[in-house]
CSV table of C-alpha atoms in Angstrom, one decimal:
chain,number,residue,atom,x,y,z
A,1,UNK,CA,31.7,27.6,-3.0
A,2,UNK,CA,28.6,26.9,-5.1
A,3,UNK,CA,25.0,26.7,-3.8
A,4,UNK,CA,22.7,24.7,-6.0
A,5,UNK,CA,19.0,25.1,-5.2
A,6,UNK,CA,17.0,22.0,-4.7
A,7,UNK,CA,13.3,21.2,-4.5
A,8,UNK,CA,11.4,22.6,-1.5
A,9,UNK,CA,14.0,25.2,-0.5
A,10,UNK,CA,16.7,22.7,0.1
A,11,UNK,CA,20.2,22.8,-1.5
A,12,UNK,CA,23.4,20.9,-1.8
A,13,UNK,CA,26.9,22.3,-1.3
A,14,UNK,CA,29.4,21.6,-4.0
A,15,UNK,CA,32.8,22.5,-2.5
A,16,UNK,CA,34.8,21.1,-5.4
A,17,UNK,CA,36.9,24.3,-5.7
A,18,UNK,CA,37.6,24.4,-1.9
A,19,UNK,CA,41.0,23.4,-0.4
A,20,UNK,CA,41.0,19.7,0.5
A,21,UNK,CA,41.0,20.5,4.3
A,22,UNK,CA,37.9,22.6,3.9
A,23,UNK,CA,36.2,19.9,1.8
A,24,UNK,CA,36.6,17.4,4.6
A,25,UNK,CA,35.3,19.9,7.2
A,26,UNK,CA,32.3,20.7,4.9
A,27,UNK,CA,31.5,17.0,4.3
A,28,UNK,CA,31.7,16.2,8.0
A,29,UNK,CA,29.3,19.0,8.9
A,30,UNK,CA,27.0,18.1,6.1
A,31,UNK,CA,26.8,14.4,7.2
A,32,UNK,CA,26.3,15.3,10.9
A,33,UNK,CA,23.6,17.9,10.0
A,34,UNK,CA,21.8,15.5,7.6
A,35,UNK,CA,21.9,12.8,10.2
A,36,UNK,CA,20.4,15.1,12.8
A,37,UNK,CA,17.6,16.3,10.4
A,38,UNK,CA,16.8,12.7,9.4
A,39,UNK,CA,16.4,11.7,13.0
A,40,UNK,CA,14.2,14.7,13.6
A,41,UNK,CA,12.1,13.9,10.5
A,42,UNK,CA,11.7,10.3,11.6
A,43,UNK,CA,10.6,11.3,15.1
A,44,UNK,CA,8.1,13.9,13.6
A,45,UNK,CA,6.6,11.2,11.4
A,46,UNK,CA,6.3,8.8,14.4
A,47,UNK,CA,8.6,6.2,12.8
A,48,UNK,CA,10.3,5.6,16.1
A,49,UNK,CA,9.1,6.0,19.7
A,50,UNK,CA,10.0,9.3,21.3
A,51,UNK,CA,10.5,9.7,25.0
A,52,UNK,CA,7.2,10.7,26.6
A,53,UNK,CA,8.7,12.5,29.6
A,54,UNK,CA,6.1,15.3,29.3
A,55,UNK,CA,3.2,12.8,29.4
A,56,UNK,CA,2.2,11.7,32.9
A,57,UNK,CA,1.4,8.1,33.6
A,58,UNK,CA,-2.2,6.9,33.7
A,59,UNK,CA,-2.6,7.5,37.4
A,60,UNK,CA,-1.3,11.0,37.4
A,61,UNK,CA,-3.5,14.1,37.3
A,62,UNK,CA,-3.0,16.3,34.2
A,63,UNK,CA,-4.4,19.6,33.2
A,64,UNK,CA,-5.9,21.1,30.1
A,65,UNK,CA,-7.3,24.6,29.4
A,66,UNK,CA,-10.9,25.0,28.2
A,67,UNK,CA,-13.1,28.1,27.8
A,68,UNK,CA,-13.6,28.3,31.6
A,69,UNK,CA,-9.9,28.1,32.5
A,70,UNK,CA,-7.7,25.2,33.7
A,71,UNK,CA,-9.2,21.9,34.9
A,72,UNK,CA,-7.8,18.5,35.8
A,73,UNK,CA,-7.9,15.7,33.3
A,74,UNK,CA,-9.3,12.5,34.7
A,75,UNK,CA,-7.0,9.6,33.6
A,76,UNK,CA,-8.8,7.5,31.0
A,77,UNK,CA,-9.8,3.9,31.7
A,78,UNK,CA,-7.9,1.7,29.2
A,79,UNK,CA,-7.3,-2.0,29.3
A,80,UNK,CA,-7.1,-5.3,27.4
A,81,UNK,CA,-8.7,-8.5,28.7
A,82,UNK,CA,-9.5,-12.1,27.8
A,83,UNK,CA,-12.7,-11.9,29.7
A,84,UNK,CA,-16.1,-10.8,28.4
A,85,UNK,CA,-16.6,-7.0,28.3
A,86,UNK,CA,-19.2,-5.3,30.4
A,87,UNK,CA,-20.6,-2.2,28.8
A,88,UNK,CA,-22.5,-1.1,32.0
A,89,UNK,CA,-19.3,-1.3,34.1
A,90,UNK,CA,-17.6,0.9,31.6
A,91,UNK,CA,-20.4,3.4,31.6
A,92,UNK,CA,-20.1,3.6,35.4
A,93,UNK,CA,-16.4,4.4,35.0
A,94,UNK,CA,-17.1,7.5,33.0
A,95,UNK,CA,-20.3,8.8,34.7
A,96,UNK,CA,-19.7,12.4,35.8
A,97,UNK,CA,-22.2,14.9,37.3
A,98,UNK,CA,-20.7,17.6,35.1
A,99,UNK,CA,-21.5,15.7,32.0
A,100,UNK,CA,-24.9,15.7,30.2
A,101,UNK,CA,-24.1,12.9,27.7
A,102,UNK,CA,-22.5,9.5,27.7
A,103,UNK,CA,-22.1,8.0,24.2
A,104,UNK,CA,-21.0,4.4,23.8
A,105,UNK,CA,-19.8,2.1,21.1
A,106,UNK,CA,-19.8,-1.7,21.2
A,107,UNK,CA,-18.2,-3.7,18.4
A,108,UNK,CA,-19.7,-7.2,18.3
A,109,UNK,CA,-18.9,-10.4,16.4
A,110,UNK,CA,-21.4,-10.8,13.5
A,111,UNK,CA,-22.3,-14.3,12.2
A,112,UNK,CA,-21.3,-13.7,8.5
A,113,UNK,CA,-18.7,-12.1,6.3
A,114,UNK,CA,-18.9,-11.9,2.5
A,115,UNK,CA,-21.5,-14.7,2.4
A,116,UNK,CA,-19.6,-17.0,4.7
A,117,UNK,CA,-20.9,-18.1,8.1
A,118,UNK,CA,-18.7,-16.9,11.0
A,119,UNK,CA,-18.5,-19.0,14.1
A,120,UNK,CA,-16.2,-16.8,16.2
A,121,UNK,CA,-13.3,-14.3,16.1
A,122,UNK,CA,-10.0,-14.6,17.8
A,123,UNK,CA,-7.9,-11.5,18.6
A,124,UNK,CA,-4.3,-11.1,19.4
A,125,UNK,CA,-2.2,-8.1,20.1
A,126,UNK,CA,1.3,-6.8,20.8
A,127,UNK,CA,0.0,-5.8,24.3
A,128,UNK,CA,2.6,-3.3,25.5
A,129,UNK,CA,2.4,-1.2,22.3
A,130,UNK,CA,-1.4,-1.7,22.1
A,131,UNK,CA,-2.0,-0.4,25.6
A,132,UNK,CA,0.3,2.6,25.1
A,133,UNK,CA,-1.4,3.6,21.8
A,134,UNK,CA,-4.9,3.1,23.3
A,135,UNK,CA,-4.0,5.4,26.2
A,136,UNK,CA,-2.5,8.0,23.8
A,137,UNK,CA,-5.7,8.0,21.8
A,138,UNK,CA,-7.9,8.5,24.9
A,139,UNK,CA,-5.7,11.3,26.1
A,140,UNK,CA,-6.0,13.0,22.7
A,141,UNK,CA,-9.8,13.0,23.1
A,142,UNK,CA,-9.5,14.3,26.6
A,143,UNK,CA,-7.2,17.1,25.4
A,144,UNK,CA,-9.7,18.3,22.8
A,145,UNK,CA,-9.1,16.4,19.6
A,146,UNK,CA,-12.9,16.0,19.2
A,147,UNK,CA,-14.0,19.3,20.7
A,148,UNK,CA,-14.2,20.8,24.2
A,149,UNK,CA,-16.2,19.4,27.1
A,150,UNK,CA,-15.2,15.8,27.0
A,151,UNK,CA,-14.3,14.9,30.6
A,152,UNK,CA,-14.0,11.1,30.8
A,153,UNK,CA,-13.1,8.3,28.5
A,154,UNK,CA,-13.0,4.5,28.8
A,155,UNK,CA,-11.7,2.1,26.1
A,156,UNK,CA,-11.4,-1.6,26.4
A,157,UNK,CA,-10.6,-4.4,23.9
A,158,UNK,CA,-11.0,-8.1,24.3
A,159,UNK,CA,-8.4,-10.6,23.2
A,160,UNK,CA,-8.7,-14.3,22.5
A,161,UNK,CA,-11.9,-15.9,21.4
A,162,UNK,CA,-15.0,-13.7,21.0
A,163,UNK,CA,-18.2,-15.7,20.0
A,164,UNK,CA,-20.9,-14.2,17.9
A,165,UNK,CA,-23.0,-11.5,19.5
A,166,UNK,CA,-20.4,-10.7,22.1
A,167,UNK,CA,-18.3,-7.5,22.2
A,168,UNK,CA,-14.7,-7.3,21.1
A,169,UNK,CA,-14.3,-3.6,21.8
A,170,UNK,CA,-16.3,-1.1,23.9
A,171,UNK,CA,-15.9,2.6,24.2
A,172,UNK,CA,-17.6,5.1,26.5
A,173,UNK,CA,-17.2,8.9,26.3
A,174,UNK,CA,-18.7,11.3,28.8
A,175,UNK,CA,-19.0,15.0,27.7
A,176,UNK,CA,-20.9,18.1,28.7
A,177,UNK,CA,-22.8,17.9,25.4
A,178,UNK,CA,-23.9,15.1,23.2
A,179,UNK,CA,-22.1,16.2,20.0
A,180,UNK,CA,-18.6,15.9,21.5
A,181,UNK,CA,-19.4,12.5,23.1
A,182,UNK,CA,-20.6,11.1,19.7
A,183,UNK,CA,-17.5,12.6,18.0
A,184,UNK,CA,-15.2,11.1,20.6
A,185,UNK,CA,-16.6,7.6,20.1
A,186,UNK,CA,-16.3,7.8,16.3
A,187,UNK,CA,-12.8,9.1,16.6
A,188,UNK,CA,-11.7,6.4,19.0
A,189,UNK,CA,-13.0,3.4,17.1
A,190,UNK,CA,-11.6,4.7,13.8
A,191,UNK,CA,-8.2,5.4,15.3
A,192,UNK,CA,-8.1,2.1,17.2
A,193,UNK,CA,-8.6,0.3,13.9
A,194,UNK,CA,-5.9,2.4,12.2
A,195,UNK,CA,-3.3,2.8,15.0
A,196,UNK,CA,-3.5,0.0,17.6
A,197,UNK,CA,-1.6,-3.3,16.8
A,198,UNK,CA,-4.5,-5.7,17.3
A,199,UNK,CA,-5.3,-8.4,14.7
A,200,UNK,CA,-8.1,-10.9,14.4
A,201,UNK,CA,-8.6,-14.3,13.0
A,202,UNK,CA,-12.1,-15.2,11.6
A,203,UNK,CA,-13.3,-18.7,12.2
A,204,UNK,CA,-15.8,-19.9,9.6
A,205,UNK,CA,-18.2,-22.8,9.6
A,206,UNK,CA,-16.2,-24.4,6.7
A,207,UNK,CA,-12.7,-23.7,8.1
A,208,UNK,CA,-10.6,-20.8,9.2
A,209,UNK,CA,-8.6,-18.0,7.7
A,210,UNK,CA,-6.5,-15.1,8.9
A,211,UNK,CA,-7.9,-11.7,8.2
A,212,UNK,CA,-5.3,-8.9,8.6
A,213,UNK,CA,-6.5,-5.6,10.0
A,214,UNK,CA,-6.6,-3.7,6.6
A,215,UNK,CA,-7.0,-0.3,8.4
A,216,UNK,CA,-4.0,-0.7,10.6
A,217,UNK,CA,-0.9,1.3,9.5
A,218,UNK,CA,2.3,0.3,11.4
A,219,UNK,CA,4.3,3.2,12.7
A,220,UNK,CA,7.4,2.1,10.9
A,221,UNK,CA,6.0,2.7,7.4
A,222,UNK,CA,5.3,5.8,5.4
A,223,UNK,CA,2.2,6.2,3.1
A,224,UNK,CA,3.2,5.8,-0.6
A,225,UNK,CA,1.6,9.2,-1.3
A,226,UNK,CA,3.6,11.0,1.3
A,227,UNK,CA,6.3,13.5,0.2
A,228,UNK,CA,9.7,12.0,-0.5
A,229,UNK,CA,12.4,12.3,2.2
A,230,UNK,CA,14.8,15.0,1.3
A,231,UNK,CA,18.4,14.6,2.5
A,232,UNK,CA,19.6,18.0,1.3
A,233,UNK,CA,20.4,20.6,3.9
A,234,UNK,CA,17.8,23.3,4.5
A,235,UNK,CA,18.7,26.7,2.9
A,236,UNK,CA,18.9,28.4,6.3
A,237,UNK,CA,21.4,25.8,7.6
A,238,UNK,CA,23.5,25.9,4.4
A,239,UNK,CA,23.6,29.7,4.5
A,240,UNK,CA,24.8,29.7,8.1
A,241,UNK,CA,27.5,27.2,7.3
A,242,UNK,CA,28.6,29.2,4.2
A,243,UNK,CA,29.0,32.3,6.3
A,244,UNK,CA,31.0,30.4,9.0
A,245,UNK,CA,33.3,29.0,6.3
């Protein structure tokens, strides 16, 4: 059997000189192993939903470990609504006596875009996926993605018509110190734009036009600059198969 090295420590078996029976066995093992590795790669890249059995539902208590040991994670407040958003109500949801800072962000409809007068915005979403991704983002923050000390997070997005000067998205992050709360807000709004399937339609004084969320990257695509998918078997797997055969 020949082992031909490939790029990135991968290789391809060339069992041309093997008996026909062993060629069939080798091909079958190669196809099954490549299929398994491809599925693992796709899951790792987030191209398909993976079972979230290890992640408790919103209402369940979870635990994380900080510098002072283990403490419970308070489930985040996450929702979509067609009603006007209330920043004060969201701040009340995250108020915590153990926190010394509450940072907030409110994204509002402005009255212009590239020199054109904007009358209102209209938002739509794939709601089940949007809510799931919003909760995932909030939990990432609570688990330390933006530093230690963040204890409570609230994230809400409005759907439907949002007139000028009214909020389409509001975020509140409560932390022990102000730095983490600021970082949490920035992280959440940036990731909401990039990862949550919510789109808007801008209504102008002279007509209307759809405006796609240019920052949103659907989970079923791969960046053009990412490394190409290798279907060759890893060297360790090939070595084990060669020894077995």
